[in-house]
């Protein structure tokens, strides 16, 4: 039975669990919690191990490009959105509308109602379909575990006993999930929690990861501030990132061809992208972010 099938059965069971007597309720509650936890941890681990494989590999493992989940700012403003001939008040109206579109911190605390699309280039992640499915299953499992008070209490009890708040890979997943939900203020808090976890590791453990983790945190902080309409903080984080990023080496003066963009049926401002967490990919993204800040400020 697939993880998707297990999760579907647990969702069905949750519809009737409140109708059972106390003994049956306890029995089925445990079944839902443990089965859903299996789906959650397995798929969350699968997602993180693919976007950040170096966390789980030795120093001699094949070099795989890490990925970071970001707002696809390259699609927020197009020629149809911002025209040089538009009046200032129209630009301001566009900016205000974009802020409401991208951030749901003050609108929907659960974040469940947001329908978002994640894109990734095949060249960056060969098994992208499976990885995005893992992200979806883990996210839906998490939501199910917090959908009923009895499930919430049992899951929280287990997480406390396992000290899951100290698991670096799990915090990476939770941060991405919160960004997906559009809960950007919470995402910023989660990124600070992530930084504290990284600092608690020994120097031997973070020697190869420190620079990557710092870059990942800064670019995600920048994109969160941008989504909240906090453009000054966005620029500050981008400049901080520029101070620690390594400039990419030019390959014989060749300019990398831009990937053809597939027109999305989703409204602008709602798309996310798994971006290569490398200097070559991050620097153009930072430029898009800065330009977007200037266009709306």
Coordinates of C-alpha atoms in Angstrom, one line a residue:
X1 CA 0.0 0.0 0.0
X2 CA 1.4 3.4 -1.0
X3 CA 1.8 6.3 1.5
X4 CA -0.9 8.2 -0.4
X5 CA -3.3 5.3 0.2
X6 CA -2.4 5.2 3.9
X7 CA -3.0 8.9 4.3
X8 CA -6.3 8.7 2.4
X9 CA -7.6 5.9 4.7
X10 CA -6.5 7.9 7.8
X11 CA -8.4 11.0 6.5
X12 CA -11.5 8.8 6.0
X13 CA -11.2 7.4 9.5
X14 CA -10.9 10.9 11.0
X15 CA -14.4 11.7 9.7
X16 CA -16.0 9.1 12.0
X17 CA -13.6 9.0 14.9
X18 CA -15.6 11.4 17.1
X19 CA -18.6 9.0 16.9
X20 CA -16.8 6.1 18.5
X21 CA -17.0 5.2 22.2
X22 CA -14.0 5.9 24.5
X23 CA -12.3 2.5 24.0
X24 CA -12.7 2.5 20.2
X25 CA -11.8 6.2 20.0
X26 CA -8.5 5.6 21.8
X27 CA -7.8 2.6 19.6
X28 CA -8.5 4.4 16.3
X29 CA -6.9 7.6 17.5
X30 CA -3.6 5.8 18.0
X31 CA -3.9 4.1 14.6
X32 CA -4.4 7.5 12.9
X33 CA -1.5 9.1 14.8
X34 CA 1.0 6.4 14.2
X35 CA 0.1 5.7 10.6
X36 CA 0.0 9.4 9.7
X37 CA 3.3 10.0 11.5
X38 CA 4.9 7.3 9.4
X39 CA 3.7 9.0 6.2
X40 CA 4.8 12.4 7.6
X41 CA 8.4 11.6 8.7
X42 CA 9.1 9.3 5.7
X43 CA 8.0 11.9 3.2
X44 CA 9.5 14.9 5.0
X45 CA 12.8 13.1 5.1
X46 CA 12.5 12.1 1.5
X47 CA 12.0 15.8 0.5
X48 CA 14.8 17.2 2.5
X49 CA 17.3 14.5 1.5
X50 CA 16.7 15.4 -2.1
X51 CA 16.8 19.2 -1.8
X52 CA 19.8 19.2 0.6
X53 CA 21.5 15.8 0.1
X54 CA 24.8 16.9 1.8
X55 CA 23.1 16.8 5.2
X56 CA 23.0 13.0 4.9
X57 CA 26.1 12.2 2.9
X58 CA 29.8 11.8 3.8
X59 CA 32.6 14.0 2.5
X60 CA 33.3 11.7 -0.4
X61 CA 29.8 11.4 -1.7
X62 CA 28.9 12.6 -5.2
X63 CA 28.4 16.4 -5.4
X64 CA 24.6 17.1 -5.8
X65 CA 23.2 20.6 -6.2
X66 CA 21.3 21.7 -3.1
X67 CA 17.9 23.5 -3.7
X68 CA 16.1 26.2 -1.8
X69 CA 12.3 27.0 -1.9
X70 CA 11.7 30.6 -2.9
X71 CA 9.0 32.9 -4.2
X72 CA 9.3 32.9 -8.0
X73 CA 9.8 36.7 -8.3
X74 CA 10.7 36.4 -11.9
X75 CA 7.0 35.8 -12.7
X76 CA 5.6 38.4 -10.4
X77 CA 6.2 41.3 -12.7
X78 CA 5.9 41.0 -16.4
X79 CA 5.5 43.4 -19.3
X80 CA 1.7 43.2 -18.8
X81 CA 2.1 44.1 -15.1
X82 CA 4.5 47.0 -15.2
X83 CA 4.6 49.4 -18.1
X84 CA 6.8 52.5 -18.0
X85 CA 3.9 54.5 -19.2
X86 CA 1.6 53.6 -16.3
X87 CA 0.8 56.2 -13.7
X88 CA 2.3 56.1 -10.2
X89 CA -1.0 55.5 -8.5
X90 CA -1.5 52.4 -10.7
X91 CA 1.9 51.1 -9.7
X92 CA 1.0 51.7 -6.0
X93 CA -2.3 49.9 -6.5
X94 CA -0.5 46.9 -8.1
X95 CA 2.0 46.8 -5.2
X96 CA -0.7 46.8 -2.6
X97 CA -2.6 44.0 -4.4
X98 CA 0.6 41.9 -4.7
X99 CA 1.3 42.1 -1.0
X100 CA -2.2 40.8 -0.3
X101 CA -1.8 38.1 -2.8
X102 CA 1.5 36.8 -1.5
X103 CA 1.1 37.0 2.2
X104 CA -1.6 35.3 4.2
X105 CA -0.3 35.8 7.7
X106 CA -3.2 38.1 8.6
X107 CA -5.8 36.4 6.5
X108 CA -5.7 32.6 7.0
X109 CA -3.8 31.4 10.0
X110 CA -3.9 27.7 8.9
X111 CA -2.6 28.4 5.4
X112 CA -4.5 25.4 4.2
X113 CA -6.7 27.3 1.8
X114 CA -3.8 28.5 -0.3
X115 CA -3.3 26.7 -3.6
X116 CA 0.3 27.2 -4.7
X117 CA 2.3 25.8 -7.5
X118 CA 6.0 24.7 -7.1
X119 CA 8.2 24.5 -10.2
X120 CA 11.6 23.1 -10.6
X121 CA 13.9 22.5 -13.6
X122 CA 14.4 18.9 -14.6
X123 CA 18.1 19.6 -14.9
X124 CA 18.2 20.6 -11.3
X125 CA 16.2 17.7 -9.9
X126 CA 15.7 14.6 -12.1
X127 CA 13.1 13.0 -9.8
X128 CA 11.2 16.2 -9.3
X129 CA 7.7 14.6 -9.5
X130 CA 8.5 12.2 -6.7
X131 CA 10.1 14.9 -4.5
X132 CA 7.1 17.3 -4.9
X133 CA 4.7 14.4 -4.2
X134 CA 6.7 13.7 -1.0
X135 CA 6.4 17.4 0.0
X136 CA 2.6 17.3 -0.6
X137 CA 2.1 14.1 1.4
X138 CA 4.2 15.3 4.3
X139 CA 2.3 18.7 4.3
X140 CA -1.1 17.0 4.3
X141 CA 0.0 14.5 7.0
X142 CA 1.1 17.4 9.2
X143 CA -2.3 19.2 8.7
X144 CA -4.2 15.9 9.5
X145 CA -2.2 15.4 12.8
X146 CA -3.3 18.9 13.9
X147 CA -6.9 18.7 12.6
X148 CA -8.3 17.2 15.8
X149 CA -7.4 18.0 19.4
X150 CA -6.9 14.3 20.4
X151 CA -4.5 13.8 17.5
X152 CA -2.7 17.0 18.2
X153 CA -2.1 16.1 21.9
X154 CA -0.7 12.6 21.1
X155 CA 1.5 13.8 18.2
X156 CA 2.8 16.7 20.4
X157 CA 3.6 14.3 23.2
X158 CA 5.6 12.0 21.0
X159 CA 7.5 14.9 19.4
X160 CA 8.4 16.2 22.8
X161 CA 9.7 12.8 23.9
X162 CA 11.7 12.4 20.6
X163 CA 13.0 16.0 20.9
X164 CA 12.1 16.6 17.2
X165 CA 12.6 20.4 17.8
X166 CA 16.4 19.6 17.6
X167 CA 16.2 17.8 14.3
X168 CA 17.9 20.1 11.7
X169 CA 16.4 18.4 8.7
X170 CA 12.9 18.5 10.1
X171 CA 13.2 22.3 10.8
X172 CA 14.2 22.7 7.1
X173 CA 11.1 20.9 6.0
X174 CA 8.8 22.8 8.4
X175 CA 10.3 26.2 7.2
X176 CA 9.5 25.3 3.6
X177 CA 6.0 24.2 4.5
X178 CA 5.3 27.5 6.3
X179 CA 6.6 29.4 3.3
X180 CA 4.4 27.3 1.1
X181 CA 1.4 28.2 3.3
X182 CA 2.2 31.9 2.9
X183 CA 2.8 32.4 6.7
X184 CA 5.8 34.6 6.2
X185 CA 6.1 36.0 9.7
X186 CA 6.1 32.5 11.1
X187 CA 8.6 31.5 8.4
X188 CA 11.0 34.2 9.6
X189 CA 10.7 32.9 13.2
X190 CA 11.3 29.4 11.9
X191 CA 14.4 30.5 10.0
X192 CA 15.7 32.1 13.3
X193 CA 15.0 28.8 15.0
X194 CA 16.9 27.0 12.2
X195 CA 19.9 29.3 12.7
X196 CA 19.9 28.5 16.4
X197 CA 19.9 24.8 15.6
X198 CA 22.8 25.2 13.2
X199 CA 24.8 27.1 15.9
X200 CA 24.3 24.2 18.4
X201 CA 26.1 21.8 16.1
X202 CA 29.8 21.2 16.7
X203 CA 32.3 23.0 14.4
X204 CA 33.2 19.6 12.8
X205 CA 29.7 19.1 11.8
X206 CA 29.1 22.5 10.3
X207 CA 32.4 23.0 8.6
X208 CA 31.0 22.0 5.2
X209 CA 27.5 23.2 5.8
X210 CA 27.9 26.6 7.4
X211 CA 28.3 28.6 4.2
X212 CA 25.5 26.8 2.5
X213 CA 23.1 27.1 5.4
X214 CA 23.9 30.8 5.9
X215 CA 23.1 31.5 2.2
X216 CA 19.9 29.4 2.4
X217 CA 18.7 31.3 5.4
X218 CA 19.5 34.7 4.1
X219 CA 17.8 34.2 0.7
X220 CA 14.7 32.7 2.3
X221 CA 14.6 35.6 4.8
X222 CA 14.9 38.0 1.9
X223 CA 12.0 36.4 0.0
X224 CA 9.8 36.3 3.2
X225 CA 10.4 40.0 3.9
X226 CA 9.6 40.8 0.2
X227 CA 6.4 38.9 0.4
X228 CA 5.4 40.9 3.5
X229 CA 6.1 44.2 1.6
X230 CA 9.1 44.9 3.9
X231 CA 11.4 46.0 1.1
X232 CA 14.1 47.7 3.2
X233 CA 14.7 44.4 5.1
X234 CA 14.6 42.5 1.8
X235 CA 17.5 44.7 0.5
X236 CA 19.4 44.3 3.7
X237 CA 19.3 40.5 3.6
X238 CA 20.3 40.5 -0.1
X239 CA 23.3 42.7 0.7
X240 CA 24.2 40.5 3.6
X241 CA 24.1 37.5 1.2
X242 CA 26.3 39.3 -1.3
X243 CA 29.0 39.7 1.3
X244 CA 29.3 35.9 1.9
X245 CA 28.6 34.6 -1.6
X246 CA 31.3 33.3 -3.9
X247 CA 31.3 34.8 -7.4
X248 CA 30.7 32.2 -10.1
X249 CA 33.6 31.4 -12.4
X250 CA 32.8 32.3 -16.1
X251 CA 33.1 29.4 -18.5
X252 CA 35.1 30.9 -21.3
X253 CA 32.8 33.9 -21.6
X254 CA 29.8 31.7 -22.5
X255 CA 26.5 33.0 -21.2
X256 CA 24.2 30.3 -19.9
X257 CA 21.0 30.1 -22.0
X258 CA 17.9 30.9 -20.1
X259 CA 15.5 28.0 -19.6
X260 CA 12.3 28.5 -21.6
X261 CA 9.5 29.5 -19.3
X262 CA 6.2 27.7 -19.3
X263 CA 3.3 30.0 -18.9
X264 CA 1.6 29.2 -15.6
X265 CA -2.2 29.1 -15.3
X266 CA -1.8 30.2 -11.7
X267 CA -2.1 33.9 -10.8
X268 CA 1.1 35.8 -10.5
X269 CA 2.5 36.0 -7.0
X270 CA 1.3 32.5 -6.1
X271 CA 4.1 30.5 -7.6
X272 CA 7.1 29.1 -5.8
X273 CA 10.3 27.5 -7.2
X274 CA 13.0 25.1 -6.0
X275 CA 16.0 27.2 -6.9
X276 CA 19.6 25.8 -7.0
X277 CA 21.4 27.1 -3.9
X278 CA 24.5 28.0 -5.8
X279 CA 26.2 31.4 -6.5
X280 CA 25.5 31.1 -10.2
X281 CA 21.7 30.7 -9.6
X282 CA 21.3 32.9 -6.5
X283 CA 22.9 36.0 -7.8
X284 CA 20.4 36.5 -10.7
X285 CA 17.6 35.8 -8.3
X286 CA 18.9 38.5 -5.9
X287 CA 18.9 40.9 -8.8
X288 CA 15.3 40.1 -9.7
X289 CA 14.4 40.6 -6.0
X290 CA 16.1 44.0 -5.8
X291 CA 14.5 45.2 -9.0
X292 CA 11.1 44.1 -7.8
X293 CA 11.6 46.1 -4.5
X294 CA 12.5 49.2 -6.5
X295 CA 9.5 48.9 -8.8
X296 CA 7.0 48.9 -5.9
X297 CA 8.7 51.3 -3.5

